[in-house]
CSV table of C-alpha atoms in Angstrom, one decimal:
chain,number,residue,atom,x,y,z
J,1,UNK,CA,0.0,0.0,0.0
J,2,UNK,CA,1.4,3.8,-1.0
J,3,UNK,CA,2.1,6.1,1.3
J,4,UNK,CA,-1.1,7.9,2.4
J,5,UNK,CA,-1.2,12.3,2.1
J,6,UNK,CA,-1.2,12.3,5.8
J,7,UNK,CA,2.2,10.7,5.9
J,8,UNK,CA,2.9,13.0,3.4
J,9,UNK,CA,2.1,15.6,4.8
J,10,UNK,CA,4.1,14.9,7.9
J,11,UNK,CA,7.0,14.1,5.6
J,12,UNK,CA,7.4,17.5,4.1
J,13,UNK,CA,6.5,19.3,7.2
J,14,UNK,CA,9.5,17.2,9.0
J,15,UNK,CA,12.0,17.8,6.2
J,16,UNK,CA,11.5,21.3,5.9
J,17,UNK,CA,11.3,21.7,9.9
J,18,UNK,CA,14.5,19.7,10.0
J,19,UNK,CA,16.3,21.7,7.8
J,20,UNK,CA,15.0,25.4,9.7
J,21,UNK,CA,16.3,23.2,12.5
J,22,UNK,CA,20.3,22.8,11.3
J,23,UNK,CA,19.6,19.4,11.0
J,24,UNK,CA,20.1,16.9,8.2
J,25,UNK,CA,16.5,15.9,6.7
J,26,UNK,CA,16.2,12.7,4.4
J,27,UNK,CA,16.8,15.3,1.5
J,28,UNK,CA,17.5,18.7,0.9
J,29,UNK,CA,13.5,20.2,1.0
J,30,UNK,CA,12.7,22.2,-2.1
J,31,UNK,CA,10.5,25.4,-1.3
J,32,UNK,CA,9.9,27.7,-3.9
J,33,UNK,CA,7.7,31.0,-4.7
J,34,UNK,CA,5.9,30.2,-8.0
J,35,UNK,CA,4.7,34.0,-8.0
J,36,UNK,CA,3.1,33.9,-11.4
J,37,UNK,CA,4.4,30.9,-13.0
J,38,UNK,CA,1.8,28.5,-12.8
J,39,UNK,CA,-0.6,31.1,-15.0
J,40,UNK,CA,2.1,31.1,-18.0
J,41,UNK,CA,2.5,27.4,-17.6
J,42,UNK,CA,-1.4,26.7,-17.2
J,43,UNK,CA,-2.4,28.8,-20.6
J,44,UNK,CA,-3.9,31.7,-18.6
J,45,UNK,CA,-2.7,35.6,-18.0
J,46,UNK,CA,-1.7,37.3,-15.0
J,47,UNK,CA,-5.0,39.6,-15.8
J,48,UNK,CA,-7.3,36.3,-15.9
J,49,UNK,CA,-5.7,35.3,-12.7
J,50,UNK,CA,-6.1,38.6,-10.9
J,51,UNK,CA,-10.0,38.3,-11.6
J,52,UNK,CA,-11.1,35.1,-11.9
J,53,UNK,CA,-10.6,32.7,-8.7
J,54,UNK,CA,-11.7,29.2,-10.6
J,55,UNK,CA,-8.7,29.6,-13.1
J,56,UNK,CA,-6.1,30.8,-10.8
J,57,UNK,CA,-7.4,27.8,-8.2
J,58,UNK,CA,-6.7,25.4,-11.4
J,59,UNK,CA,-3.2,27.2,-12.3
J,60,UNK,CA,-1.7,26.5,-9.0
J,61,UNK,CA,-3.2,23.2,-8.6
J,62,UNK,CA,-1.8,22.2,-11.7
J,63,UNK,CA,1.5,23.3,-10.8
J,64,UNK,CA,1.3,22.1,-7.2
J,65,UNK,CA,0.6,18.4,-8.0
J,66,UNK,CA,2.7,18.1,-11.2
J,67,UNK,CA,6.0,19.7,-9.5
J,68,UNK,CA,4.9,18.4,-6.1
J,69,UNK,CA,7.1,21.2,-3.6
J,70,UNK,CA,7.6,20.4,-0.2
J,71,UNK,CA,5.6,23.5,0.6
J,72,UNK,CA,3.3,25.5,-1.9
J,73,UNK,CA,1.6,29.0,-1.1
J,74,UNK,CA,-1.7,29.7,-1.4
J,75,UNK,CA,-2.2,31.7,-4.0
J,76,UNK,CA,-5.4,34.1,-3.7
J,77,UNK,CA,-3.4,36.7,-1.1
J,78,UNK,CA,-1.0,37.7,-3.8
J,79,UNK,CA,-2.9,37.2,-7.1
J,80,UNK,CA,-6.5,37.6,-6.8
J,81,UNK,CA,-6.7,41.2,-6.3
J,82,UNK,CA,-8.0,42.9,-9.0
J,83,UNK,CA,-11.5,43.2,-7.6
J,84,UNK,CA,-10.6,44.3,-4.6
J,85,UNK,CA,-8.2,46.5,-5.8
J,86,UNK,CA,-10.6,48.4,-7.8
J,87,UNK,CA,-13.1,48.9,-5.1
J,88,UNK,CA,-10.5,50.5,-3.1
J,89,UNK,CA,-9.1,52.7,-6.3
J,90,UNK,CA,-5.7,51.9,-4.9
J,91,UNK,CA,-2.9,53.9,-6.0
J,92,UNK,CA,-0.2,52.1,-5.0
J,93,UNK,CA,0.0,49.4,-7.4
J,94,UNK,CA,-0.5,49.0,-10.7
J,95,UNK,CA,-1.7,45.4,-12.0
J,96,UNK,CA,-2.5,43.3,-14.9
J,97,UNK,CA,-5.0,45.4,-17.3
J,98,UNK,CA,-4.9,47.8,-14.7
J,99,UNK,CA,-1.9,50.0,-15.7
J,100,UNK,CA,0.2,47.0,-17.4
J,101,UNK,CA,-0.2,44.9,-19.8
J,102,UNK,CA,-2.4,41.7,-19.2
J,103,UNK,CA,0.5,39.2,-19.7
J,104,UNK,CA,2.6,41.0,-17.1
J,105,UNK,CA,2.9,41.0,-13.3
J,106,UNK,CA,2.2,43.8,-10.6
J,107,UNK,CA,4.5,46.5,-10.5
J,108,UNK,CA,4.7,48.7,-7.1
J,109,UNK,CA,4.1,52.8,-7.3
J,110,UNK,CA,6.8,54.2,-5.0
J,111,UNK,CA,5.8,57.7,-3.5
J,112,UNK,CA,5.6,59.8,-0.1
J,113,UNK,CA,2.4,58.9,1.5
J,114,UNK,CA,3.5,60.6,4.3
J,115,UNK,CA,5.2,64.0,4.2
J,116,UNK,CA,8.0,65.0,6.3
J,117,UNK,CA,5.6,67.1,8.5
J,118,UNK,CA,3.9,64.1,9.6
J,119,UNK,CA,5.9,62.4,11.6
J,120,UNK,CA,4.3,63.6,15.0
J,121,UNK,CA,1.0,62.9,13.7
J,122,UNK,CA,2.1,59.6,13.3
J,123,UNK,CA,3.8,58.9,16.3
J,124,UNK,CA,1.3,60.7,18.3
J,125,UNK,CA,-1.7,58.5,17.0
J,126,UNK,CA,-0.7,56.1,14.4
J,127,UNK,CA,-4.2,55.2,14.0
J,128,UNK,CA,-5.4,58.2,13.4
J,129,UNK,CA,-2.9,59.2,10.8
J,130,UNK,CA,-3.7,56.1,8.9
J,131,UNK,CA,-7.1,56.6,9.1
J,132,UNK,CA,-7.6,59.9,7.7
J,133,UNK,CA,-4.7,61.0,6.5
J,134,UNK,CA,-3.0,57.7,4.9
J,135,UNK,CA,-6.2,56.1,3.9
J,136,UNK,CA,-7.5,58.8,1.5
J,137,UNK,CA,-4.1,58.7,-0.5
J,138,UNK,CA,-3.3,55.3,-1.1
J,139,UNK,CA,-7.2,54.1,-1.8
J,140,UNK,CA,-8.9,57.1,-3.8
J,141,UNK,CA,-12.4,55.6,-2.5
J,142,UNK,CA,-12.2,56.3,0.7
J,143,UNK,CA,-11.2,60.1,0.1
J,144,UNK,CA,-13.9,60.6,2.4
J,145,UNK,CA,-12.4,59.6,5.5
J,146,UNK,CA,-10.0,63.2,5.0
J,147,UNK,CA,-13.1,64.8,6.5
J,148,UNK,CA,-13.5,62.7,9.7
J,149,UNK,CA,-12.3,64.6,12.8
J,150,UNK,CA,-9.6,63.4,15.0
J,151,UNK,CA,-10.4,59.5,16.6
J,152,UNK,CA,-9.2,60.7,19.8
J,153,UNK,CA,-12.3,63.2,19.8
J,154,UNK,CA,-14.4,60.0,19.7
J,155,UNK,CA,-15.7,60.8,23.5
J,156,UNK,CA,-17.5,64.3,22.1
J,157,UNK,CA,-19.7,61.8,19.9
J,158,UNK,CA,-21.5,60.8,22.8
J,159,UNK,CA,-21.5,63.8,24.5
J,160,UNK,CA,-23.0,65.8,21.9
J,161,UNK,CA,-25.1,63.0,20.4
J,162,UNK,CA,-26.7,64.9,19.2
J,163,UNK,CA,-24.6,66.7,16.4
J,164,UNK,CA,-21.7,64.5,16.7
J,165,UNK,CA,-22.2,61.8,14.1
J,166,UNK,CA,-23.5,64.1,11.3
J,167,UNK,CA,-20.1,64.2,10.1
J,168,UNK,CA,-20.6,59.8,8.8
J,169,UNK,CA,-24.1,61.0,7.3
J,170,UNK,CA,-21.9,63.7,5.0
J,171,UNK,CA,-21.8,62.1,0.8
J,172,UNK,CA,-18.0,62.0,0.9
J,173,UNK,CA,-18.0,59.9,4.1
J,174,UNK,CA,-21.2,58.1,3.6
J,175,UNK,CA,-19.4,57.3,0.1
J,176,UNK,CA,-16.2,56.1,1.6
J,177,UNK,CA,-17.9,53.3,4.1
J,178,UNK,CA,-20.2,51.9,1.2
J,179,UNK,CA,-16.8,51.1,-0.4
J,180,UNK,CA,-15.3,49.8,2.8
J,181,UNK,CA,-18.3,47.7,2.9
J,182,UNK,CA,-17.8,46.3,-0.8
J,183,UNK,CA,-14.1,45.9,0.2
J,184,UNK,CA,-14.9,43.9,3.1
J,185,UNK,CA,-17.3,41.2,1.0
J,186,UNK,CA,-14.1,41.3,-1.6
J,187,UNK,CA,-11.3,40.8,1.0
J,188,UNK,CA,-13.5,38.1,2.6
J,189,UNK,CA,-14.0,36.3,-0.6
J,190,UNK,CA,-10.3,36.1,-0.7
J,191,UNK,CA,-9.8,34.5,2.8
J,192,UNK,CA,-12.0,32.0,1.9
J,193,UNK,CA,-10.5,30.9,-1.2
J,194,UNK,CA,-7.1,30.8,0.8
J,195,UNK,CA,-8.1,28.7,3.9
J,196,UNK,CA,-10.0,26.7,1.2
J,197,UNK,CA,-6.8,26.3,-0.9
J,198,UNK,CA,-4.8,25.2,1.9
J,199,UNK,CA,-7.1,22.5,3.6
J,200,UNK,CA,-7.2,21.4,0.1
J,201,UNK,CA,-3.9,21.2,-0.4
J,202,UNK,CA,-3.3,19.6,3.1
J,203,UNK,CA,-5.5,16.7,2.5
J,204,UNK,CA,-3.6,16.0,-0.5
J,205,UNK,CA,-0.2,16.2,1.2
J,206,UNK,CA,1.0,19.5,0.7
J,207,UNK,CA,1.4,21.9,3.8
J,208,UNK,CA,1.8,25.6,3.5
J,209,UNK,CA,4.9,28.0,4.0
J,210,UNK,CA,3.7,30.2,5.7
J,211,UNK,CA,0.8,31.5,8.2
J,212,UNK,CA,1.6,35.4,8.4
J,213,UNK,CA,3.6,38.1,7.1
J,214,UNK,CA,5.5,40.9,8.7
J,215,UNK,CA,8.0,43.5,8.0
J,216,UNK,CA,11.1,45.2,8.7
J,217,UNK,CA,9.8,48.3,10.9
J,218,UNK,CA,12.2,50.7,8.9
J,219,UNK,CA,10.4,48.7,5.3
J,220,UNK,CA,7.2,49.4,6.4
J,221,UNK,CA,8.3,53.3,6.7
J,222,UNK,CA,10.2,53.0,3.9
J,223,UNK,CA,8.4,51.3,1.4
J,224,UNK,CA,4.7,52.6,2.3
J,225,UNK,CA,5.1,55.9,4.4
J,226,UNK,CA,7.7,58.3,3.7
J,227,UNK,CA,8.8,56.4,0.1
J,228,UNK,CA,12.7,55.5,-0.8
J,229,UNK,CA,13.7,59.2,-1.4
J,230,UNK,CA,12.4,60.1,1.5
J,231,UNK,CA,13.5,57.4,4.0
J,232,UNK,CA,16.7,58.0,2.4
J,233,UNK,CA,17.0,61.8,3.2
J,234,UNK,CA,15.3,61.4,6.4
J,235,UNK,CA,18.7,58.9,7.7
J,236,UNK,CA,20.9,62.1,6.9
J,237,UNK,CA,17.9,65.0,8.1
J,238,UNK,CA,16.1,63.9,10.7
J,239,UNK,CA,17.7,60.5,12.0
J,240,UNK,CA,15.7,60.8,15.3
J,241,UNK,CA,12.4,60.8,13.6
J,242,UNK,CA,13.2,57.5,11.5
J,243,UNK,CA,14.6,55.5,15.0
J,244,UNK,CA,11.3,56.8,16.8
J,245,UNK,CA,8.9,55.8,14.0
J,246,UNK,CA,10.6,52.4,13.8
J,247,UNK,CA,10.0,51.7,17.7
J,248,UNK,CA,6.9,52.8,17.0
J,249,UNK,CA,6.4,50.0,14.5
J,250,UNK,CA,7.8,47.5,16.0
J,251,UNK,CA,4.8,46.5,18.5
J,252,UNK,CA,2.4,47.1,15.7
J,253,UNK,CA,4.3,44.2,13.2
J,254,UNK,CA,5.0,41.9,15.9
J,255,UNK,CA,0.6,42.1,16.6
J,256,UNK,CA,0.1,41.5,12.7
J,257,UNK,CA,2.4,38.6,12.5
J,258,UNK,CA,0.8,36.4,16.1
J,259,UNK,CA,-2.4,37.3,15.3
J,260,UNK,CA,-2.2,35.7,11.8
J,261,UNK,CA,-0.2,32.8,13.1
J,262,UNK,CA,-2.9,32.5,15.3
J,263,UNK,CA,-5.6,32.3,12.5
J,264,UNK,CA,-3.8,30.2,10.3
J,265,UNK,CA,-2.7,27.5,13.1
J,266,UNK,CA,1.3,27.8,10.7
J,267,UNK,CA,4.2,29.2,12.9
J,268,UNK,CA,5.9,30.4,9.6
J,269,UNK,CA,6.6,34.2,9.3
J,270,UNK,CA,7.6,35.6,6.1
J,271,UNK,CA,8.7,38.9,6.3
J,272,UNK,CA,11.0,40.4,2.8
J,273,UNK,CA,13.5,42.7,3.3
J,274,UNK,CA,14.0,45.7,0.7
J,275,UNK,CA,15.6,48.6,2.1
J,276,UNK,CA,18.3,47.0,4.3
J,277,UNK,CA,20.4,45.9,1.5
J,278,UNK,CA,23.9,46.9,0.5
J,279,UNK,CA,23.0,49.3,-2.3
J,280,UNK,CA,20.7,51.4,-0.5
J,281,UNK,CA,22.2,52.2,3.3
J,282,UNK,CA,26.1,51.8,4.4
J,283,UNK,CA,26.5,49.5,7.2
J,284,UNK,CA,26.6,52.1,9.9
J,285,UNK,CA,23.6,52.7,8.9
J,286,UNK,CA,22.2,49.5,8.7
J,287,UNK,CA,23.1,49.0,12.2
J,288,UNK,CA,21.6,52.3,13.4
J,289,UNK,CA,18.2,52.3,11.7
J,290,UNK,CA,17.5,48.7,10.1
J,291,UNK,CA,18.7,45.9,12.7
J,292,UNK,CA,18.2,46.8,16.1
J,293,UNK,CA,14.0,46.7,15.3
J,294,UNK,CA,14.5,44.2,12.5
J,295,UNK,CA,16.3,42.2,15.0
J,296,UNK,CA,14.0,42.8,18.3
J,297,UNK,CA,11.2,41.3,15.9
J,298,UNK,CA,12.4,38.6,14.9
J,299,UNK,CA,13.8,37.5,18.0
J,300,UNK,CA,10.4,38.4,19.4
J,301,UNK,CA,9.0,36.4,17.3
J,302,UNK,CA,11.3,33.2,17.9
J,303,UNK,CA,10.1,33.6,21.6
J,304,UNK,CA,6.3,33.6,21.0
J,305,UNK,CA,7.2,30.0,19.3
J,306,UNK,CA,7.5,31.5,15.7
J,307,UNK,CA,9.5,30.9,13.0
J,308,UNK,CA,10.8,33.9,11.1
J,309,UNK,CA,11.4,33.2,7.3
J,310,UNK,CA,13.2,36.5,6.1
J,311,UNK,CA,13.7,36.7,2.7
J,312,UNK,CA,16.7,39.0,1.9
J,313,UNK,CA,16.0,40.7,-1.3
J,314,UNK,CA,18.7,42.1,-3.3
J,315,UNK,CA,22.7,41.8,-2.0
J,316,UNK,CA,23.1,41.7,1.7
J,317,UNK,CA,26.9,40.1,1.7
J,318,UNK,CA,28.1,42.7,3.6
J,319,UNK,CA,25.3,42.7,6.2
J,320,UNK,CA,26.3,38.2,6.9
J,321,UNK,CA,28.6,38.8,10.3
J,322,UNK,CA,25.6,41.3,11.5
J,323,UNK,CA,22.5,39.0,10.8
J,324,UNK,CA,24.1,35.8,12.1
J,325,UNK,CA,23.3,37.3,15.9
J,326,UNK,CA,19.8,35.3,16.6
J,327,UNK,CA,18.5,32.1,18.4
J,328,UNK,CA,20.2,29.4,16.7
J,329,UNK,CA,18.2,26.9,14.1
J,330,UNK,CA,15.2,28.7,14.6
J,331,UNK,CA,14.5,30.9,11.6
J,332,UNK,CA,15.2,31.0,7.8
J,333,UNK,CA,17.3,33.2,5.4
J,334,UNK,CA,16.4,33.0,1.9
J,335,UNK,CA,18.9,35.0,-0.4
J,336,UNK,CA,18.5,36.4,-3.3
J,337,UNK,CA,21.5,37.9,-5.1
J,338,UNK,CA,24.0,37.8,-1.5
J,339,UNK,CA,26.8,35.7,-2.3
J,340,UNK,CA,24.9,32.6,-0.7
J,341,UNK,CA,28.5,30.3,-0.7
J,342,UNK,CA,29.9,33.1,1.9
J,343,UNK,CA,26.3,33.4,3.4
J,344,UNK,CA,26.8,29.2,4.3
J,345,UNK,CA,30.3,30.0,5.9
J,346,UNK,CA,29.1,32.5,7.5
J,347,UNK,CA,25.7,31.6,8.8
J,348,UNK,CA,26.0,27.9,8.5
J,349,UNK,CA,25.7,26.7,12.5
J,350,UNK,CA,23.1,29.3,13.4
J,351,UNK,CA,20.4,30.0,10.6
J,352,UNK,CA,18.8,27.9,7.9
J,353,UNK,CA,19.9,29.0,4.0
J,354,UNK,CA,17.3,29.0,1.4
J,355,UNK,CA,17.9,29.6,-2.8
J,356,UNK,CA,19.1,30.8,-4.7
J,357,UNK,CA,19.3,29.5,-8.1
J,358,UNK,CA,19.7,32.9,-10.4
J,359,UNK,CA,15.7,33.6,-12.3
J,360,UNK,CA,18.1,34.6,-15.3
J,361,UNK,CA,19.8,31.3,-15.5
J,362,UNK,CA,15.8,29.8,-15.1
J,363,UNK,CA,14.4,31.9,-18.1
J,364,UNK,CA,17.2,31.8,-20.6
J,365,UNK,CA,19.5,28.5,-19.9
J,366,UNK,CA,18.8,25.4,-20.1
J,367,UNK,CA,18.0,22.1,-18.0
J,368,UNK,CA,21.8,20.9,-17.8
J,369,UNK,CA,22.9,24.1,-16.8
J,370,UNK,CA,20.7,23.9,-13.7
J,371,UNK,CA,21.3,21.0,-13.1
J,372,UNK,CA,24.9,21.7,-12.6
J,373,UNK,CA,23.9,25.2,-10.5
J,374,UNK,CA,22.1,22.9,-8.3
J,375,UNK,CA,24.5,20.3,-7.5
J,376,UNK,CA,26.6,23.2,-6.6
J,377,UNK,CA,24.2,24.5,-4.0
J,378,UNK,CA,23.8,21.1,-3.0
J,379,UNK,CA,27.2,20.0,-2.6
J,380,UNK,CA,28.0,23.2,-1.1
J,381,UNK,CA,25.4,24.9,1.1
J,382,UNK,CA,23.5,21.9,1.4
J,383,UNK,CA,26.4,20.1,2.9
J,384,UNK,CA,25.5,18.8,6.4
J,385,UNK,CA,22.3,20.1,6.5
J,386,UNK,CA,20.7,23.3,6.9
J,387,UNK,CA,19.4,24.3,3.1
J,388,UNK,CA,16.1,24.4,1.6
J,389,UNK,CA,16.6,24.9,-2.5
J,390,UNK,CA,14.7,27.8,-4.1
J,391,UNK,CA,15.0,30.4,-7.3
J,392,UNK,CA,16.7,33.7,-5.9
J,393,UNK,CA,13.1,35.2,-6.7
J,394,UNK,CA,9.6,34.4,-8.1
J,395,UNK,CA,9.5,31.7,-11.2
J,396,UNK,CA,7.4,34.0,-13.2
J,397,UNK,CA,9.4,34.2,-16.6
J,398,UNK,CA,10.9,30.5,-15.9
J,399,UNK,CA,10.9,27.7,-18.7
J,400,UNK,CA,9.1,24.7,-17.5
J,401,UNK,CA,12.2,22.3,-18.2
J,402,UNK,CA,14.0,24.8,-16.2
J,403,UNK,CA,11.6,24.1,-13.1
J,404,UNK,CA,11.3,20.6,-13.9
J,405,UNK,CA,15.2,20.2,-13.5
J,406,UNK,CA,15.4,21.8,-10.5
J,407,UNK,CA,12.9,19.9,-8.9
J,408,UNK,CA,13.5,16.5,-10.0
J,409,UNK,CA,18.0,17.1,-9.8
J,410,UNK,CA,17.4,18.2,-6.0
J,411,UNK,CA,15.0,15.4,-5.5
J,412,UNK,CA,17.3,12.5,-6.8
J,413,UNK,CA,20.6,14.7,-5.8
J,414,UNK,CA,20.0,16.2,-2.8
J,415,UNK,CA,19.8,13.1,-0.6
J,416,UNK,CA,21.8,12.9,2.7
């Protein structure tokens, strides 16, 4: 009699646990981020994908049971957003027949969502500031909410009763919470899809990577507040301001991260890192403003029983003797374009490795040249334990024999 999914199941949570763990699993696990691949290799475009939950539930499915990772994703968080996106009017993005071209994926729209002025108003009331201040920039249907008065002024509702609510009977407000509303029933549809997506995928064998997402306090200001130019000026003008407003952070993405652990019933963390890399602070500066809230989270995390997965984006060699200081065998480092051999020397008795074989040697090579980048990683990082294979980034321009020799090489290759 076969093994049964249960004991599969089991299997790939244990190998992949093993590895997070510094120890030697049966085989090195293979973990990837499919991002948009399985859409390309399923006959469908990112657009259909990003609006239609049947054919991006059968793209990943597809892709899932034919490649057979030792952990998938679900999908629907990432992908199926164009309804929802539209609702909101958001301006932060741009998406698949929404700004781009259908057969493309998302592309981020970098700007300063909140101006140097702001800080106080942030640290003061973060809440606040999002709500109507932050809000009305980043989702053009809830404009609205710019003429709610201060949160904090929430006890003079009930003591004027009277006249204090008139403000949520005003069109631009009483506009705004119809589209909340409409958001809600959109966001909603995709949580259901994803916890449908991963029982699914759990009764056939598969677990998931992951059961929350957090950040790098200094990202979250970076990438979504004050923008790159401005978090960059702001190290050299107003250095206080950035430390304070990463403290202030910290609480808030260690909150996000439990509470969807908590949800999801998956210890796994991922939180990308984009601003911490070599070509975008020095590494005084990396140890003023990036690690010290970087690093209270995820050891924060570790203690609540979590496991951080970070994925360093972009080249953080120069950051490997700095990163190494955390609980030992309980988190994951995927690497993207950091020299990965020094990362292993480096890192190799206190973190787990993950990647990185090169997207540009997936979309233009060919299967025997990946097979030999493999065995590399293998033979190398792999050694003793400790790795998890992976691309350095999403497959989404990969050729399927590409993929295909990746998974199968590190299958038959990577045993210990």
């Amino acid at each position: 009699m076969g093994i049964t999914p249960e004991e599969l199941f089991k299997e790939r949570e244990k190998r992949v646990l093993d590895a997070i763990a510094l120890k030697k699993p049966d085989r090195v696990p293979i973990m990837p981020h499919f991002s948009f691949f399985p859409t390309k290799y399923s006959g469908f475009t990112p657009e259909e994908v990003m609006y239609d939950p049947e054919k991006l539930w059968k793209a990943q499915w597809k892709t899932l049971t034919e490649f057979e990772p030792d952990m998938d994703n679900s999908p629907f968080g990432l992908r199926f957003l164009g309804p929802l996106l539209e609702t909101l009017d958001f301006k932060q993005l741009k998406w698949p027949g929404h700004g781009l071209s259908p057969d493309v994926s998302y592309q981020f729209v970098e700007g300063e969502y909140m101006k140097v002025e702001e800080y106080d108003a942030f640290l003061s009331d973060p809440t606040d500031f999002m709500l109507r201040a932050y809000w009305p920039r980043i989702f053009g249907s809830l404009k609205g909410f710019e003429k709610l008065p201060p949160l904090r002024d929430i006890i003079t509702y009930s003591i004027g009763t009277a006249f204090g609510f008139g403000v949520f009977g005003s069109p631009e407000v009483t506009a705004a919470l119809d589209a909340l509303k409409k958001a809600g029933e959109k966001s909603l549809q995709i949580s259901q899809y994803s916890r449908l997506f991963a029982e699914k995928a759990r009764e056939a064998g598969f677990p998931m990577q992951y059961g929350g997402y957090s950040q790098a306090p200094f990202d979250t200001l970076g990438d979504y507040l004050r923008g790159t130019k401005g978090a960059m000026l702001d190290m050299y003008r107003r250095p206080e301001k950035i430390i304070k407003a990463c403290e202030k952070l910290l609480p808030i993405m260690f909150e996000v991260a439990v509470n969807a652990s908590k949800v999801s019933g998956n210890p796994r963390i991922f939180m990308p890192i984009h601003k911490g890399i070599d070509g975008f602070m020095s590494e005084e500066q990396f140890k003023k403003f990036f690690w010290p809230t970087l690093h209270a989270l995820i050891v924060a995390l570790i203690n609540e029983g979590l496991i951080p997965c970070v994925l360093w984006e972009g080249n953080c060699t120069t950051r490997l003797d700095i990163i190494k200081d955390i609980p030992e065998g309980k988190a994951l480092y995927g690497f993207e374009a950091t020299d990965i051999f020094r990362a292993k020397e480096v890192l190799g008795n206190r973190v787990c490795i993950r990647g990185n074989v090169p997207l540009s040697l997936l979309a233009t090579s060919n299967p025997e040249d990946v097979r030999a980048y493999c065995k590399k990683l293998i033979d190398i990082v792999g050694k003793d334990g400790g790795y998890i294979m992976d691309s350095a980034a999403g497959f989404d321009d990969a050729k399927p024999e590409n993929v295909k020799a990746m998974f199968d090489f590190t299958r038959e290759y990577g045993v210990y």
